[in-house]
GROMACS .gro file of C-alpha atoms in nm:
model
  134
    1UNK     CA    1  -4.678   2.221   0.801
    2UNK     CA    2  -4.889   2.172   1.087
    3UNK     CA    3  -5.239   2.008   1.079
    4UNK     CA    4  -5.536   1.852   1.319
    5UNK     CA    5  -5.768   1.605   1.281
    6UNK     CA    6  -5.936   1.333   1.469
    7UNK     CA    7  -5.837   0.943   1.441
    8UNK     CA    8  -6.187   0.803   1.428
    9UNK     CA    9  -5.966   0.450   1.478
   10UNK     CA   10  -5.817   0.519   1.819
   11UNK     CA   11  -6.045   0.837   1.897
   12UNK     CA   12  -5.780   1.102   1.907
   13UNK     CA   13  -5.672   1.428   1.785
   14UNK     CA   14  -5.352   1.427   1.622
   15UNK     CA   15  -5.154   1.721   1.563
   16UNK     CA   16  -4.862   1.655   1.269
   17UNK     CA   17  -4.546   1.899   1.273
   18UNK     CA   18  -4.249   1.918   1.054
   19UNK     CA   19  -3.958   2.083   1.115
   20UNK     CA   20  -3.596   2.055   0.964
   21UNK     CA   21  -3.411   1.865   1.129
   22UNK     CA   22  -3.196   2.162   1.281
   23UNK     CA   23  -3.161   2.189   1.659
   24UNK     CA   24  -3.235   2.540   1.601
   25UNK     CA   25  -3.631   2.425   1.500
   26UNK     CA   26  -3.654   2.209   1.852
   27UNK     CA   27  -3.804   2.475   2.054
   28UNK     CA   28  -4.143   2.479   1.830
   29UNK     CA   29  -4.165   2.115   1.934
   30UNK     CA   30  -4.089   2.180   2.248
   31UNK     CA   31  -4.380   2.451   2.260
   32UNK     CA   32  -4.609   2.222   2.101
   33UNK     CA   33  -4.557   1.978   2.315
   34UNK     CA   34  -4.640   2.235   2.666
   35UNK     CA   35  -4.942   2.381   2.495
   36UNK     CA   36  -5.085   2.016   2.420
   37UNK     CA   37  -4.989   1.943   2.742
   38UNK     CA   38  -5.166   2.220   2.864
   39UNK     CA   39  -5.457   2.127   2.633
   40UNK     CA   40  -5.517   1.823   2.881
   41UNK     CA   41  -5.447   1.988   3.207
   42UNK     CA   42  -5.075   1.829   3.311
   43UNK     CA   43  -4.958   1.996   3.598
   44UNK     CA   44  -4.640   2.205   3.541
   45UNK     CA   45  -4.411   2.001   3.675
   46UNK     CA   46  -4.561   1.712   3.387
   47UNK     CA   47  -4.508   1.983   3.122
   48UNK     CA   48  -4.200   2.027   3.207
   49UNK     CA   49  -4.079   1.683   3.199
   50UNK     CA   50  -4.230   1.585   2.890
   51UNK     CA   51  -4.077   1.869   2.694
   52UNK     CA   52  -3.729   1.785   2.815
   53UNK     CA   53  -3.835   1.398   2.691
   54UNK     CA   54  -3.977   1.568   2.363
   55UNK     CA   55  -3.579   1.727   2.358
   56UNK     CA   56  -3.400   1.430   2.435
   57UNK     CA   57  -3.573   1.261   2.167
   58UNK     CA   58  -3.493   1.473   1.909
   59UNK     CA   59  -3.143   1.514   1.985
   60UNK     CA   60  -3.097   1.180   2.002
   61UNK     CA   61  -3.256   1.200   1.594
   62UNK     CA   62  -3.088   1.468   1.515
   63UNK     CA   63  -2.724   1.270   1.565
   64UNK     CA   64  -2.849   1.076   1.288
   65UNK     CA   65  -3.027   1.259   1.055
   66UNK     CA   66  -2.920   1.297   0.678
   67UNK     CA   67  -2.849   1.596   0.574
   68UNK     CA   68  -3.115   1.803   0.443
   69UNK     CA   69  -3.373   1.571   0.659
   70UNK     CA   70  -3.710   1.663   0.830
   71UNK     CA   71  -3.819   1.598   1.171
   72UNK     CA   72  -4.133   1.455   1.138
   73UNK     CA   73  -4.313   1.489   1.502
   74UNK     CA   74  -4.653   1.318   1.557
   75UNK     CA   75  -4.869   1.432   1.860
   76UNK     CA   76  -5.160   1.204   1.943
   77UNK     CA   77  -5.416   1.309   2.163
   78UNK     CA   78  -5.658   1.133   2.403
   79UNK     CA   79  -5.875   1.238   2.702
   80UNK     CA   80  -5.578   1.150   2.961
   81UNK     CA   81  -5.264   1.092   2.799
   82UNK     CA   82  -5.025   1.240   2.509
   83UNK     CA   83  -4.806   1.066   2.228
   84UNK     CA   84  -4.550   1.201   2.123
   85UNK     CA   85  -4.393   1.004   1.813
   86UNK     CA   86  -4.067   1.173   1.593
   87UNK     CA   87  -3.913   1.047   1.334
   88UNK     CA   88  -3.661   1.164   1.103
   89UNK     CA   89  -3.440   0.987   0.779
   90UNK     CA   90  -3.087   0.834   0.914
   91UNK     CA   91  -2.787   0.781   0.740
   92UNK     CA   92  -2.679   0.443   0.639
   93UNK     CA   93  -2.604   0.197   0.903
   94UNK     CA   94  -2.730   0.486   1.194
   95UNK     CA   95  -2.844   0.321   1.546
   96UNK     CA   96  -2.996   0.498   1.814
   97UNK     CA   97  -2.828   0.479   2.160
   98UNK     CA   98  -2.875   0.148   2.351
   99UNK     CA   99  -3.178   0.141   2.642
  100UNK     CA  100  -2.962   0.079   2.892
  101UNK     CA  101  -2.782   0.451   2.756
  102UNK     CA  102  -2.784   0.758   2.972
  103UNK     CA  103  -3.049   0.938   2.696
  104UNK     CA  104  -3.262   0.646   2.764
  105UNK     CA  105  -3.280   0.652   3.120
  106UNK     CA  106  -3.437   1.007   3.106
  107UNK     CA  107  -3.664   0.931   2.822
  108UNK     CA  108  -3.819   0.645   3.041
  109UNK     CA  109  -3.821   0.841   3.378
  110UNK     CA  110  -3.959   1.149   3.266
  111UNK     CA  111  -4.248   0.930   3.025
  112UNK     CA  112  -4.495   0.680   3.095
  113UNK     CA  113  -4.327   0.462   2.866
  114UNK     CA  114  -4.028   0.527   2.561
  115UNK     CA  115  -3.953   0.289   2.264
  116UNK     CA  116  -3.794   0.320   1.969
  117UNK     CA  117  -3.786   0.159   1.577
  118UNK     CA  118  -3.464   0.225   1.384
  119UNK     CA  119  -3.467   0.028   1.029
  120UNK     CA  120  -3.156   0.181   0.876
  121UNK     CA  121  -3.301   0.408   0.667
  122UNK     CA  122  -3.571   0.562   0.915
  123UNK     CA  123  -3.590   0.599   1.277
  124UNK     CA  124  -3.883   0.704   1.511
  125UNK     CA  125  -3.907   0.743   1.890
  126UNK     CA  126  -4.257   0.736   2.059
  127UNK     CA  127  -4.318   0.891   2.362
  128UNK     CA  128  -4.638   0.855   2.596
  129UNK     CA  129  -4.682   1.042   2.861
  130UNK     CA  130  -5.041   0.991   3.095
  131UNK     CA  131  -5.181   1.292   3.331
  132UNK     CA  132  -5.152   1.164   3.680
  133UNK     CA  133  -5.488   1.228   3.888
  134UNK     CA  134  -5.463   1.452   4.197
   0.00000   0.00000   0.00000
């Protein structure tokens, strides 16, 4: 189920996409995420890293995912910057890998910034990437 519509709050356009939560549905995120990308004019090499962050992310969900569970994958966007924001249902007593983890050290060098909310039942990782000027 995809949809847009604009935010009037915060001004954006926000794309929603659900998937299951099957490795084998990442790479229609990983589209979206390039062609919003594109939308804003990122250079290639911004594409590129965001998708593999959009990846990482959901990987990192997918390890602990119920079964049966959607990837819910929220794209926000704004005149100079994307949000990326997936969440997906956990099993019981699931925690995502620590910051100081490998997974996290890509999200947050290939981003502008990563952070994550994990409550036990739910977890969601947001993603914001801005386009660099040049």
């Amino acid at each position: 189920m995809t949809f847009t519509h604009p935010d009037p709050a915060l001004g954006d356009d926000v794309v929603l996409l659900t998937v299951p939560a099957d490795g084998g549905y990442l790479g229609v995120l990983r589209t979206a995420t390039a062609g919003l990308a594109a939308r804003l004019h990122f250079a290639l090499d911004e594409i590129e890293d965001l998708r593999i962050a959009v990846d990482e992310a959901c990987a990192m969900l997918l390890a602990i995912a119920t079964r049966g569970a959607e990837l819910e994958c929220r794209f926000a966007v704004t005149d100079d910057a994307l949000t990326v924001e997936v969440s997906v249902t956990t099993v019981r007593g699931a925690r995502l890998p620590a910051e100081s983890s490998f997974a996290w050290k890509v999200l947050t060098a290939l981003t502008t910034s990563a952070s994550a909310e994990a409550n036990g039942q739910h977890a969601t990782i947001r993603l914001l990437t801005r386009r660099t000027e040049g």
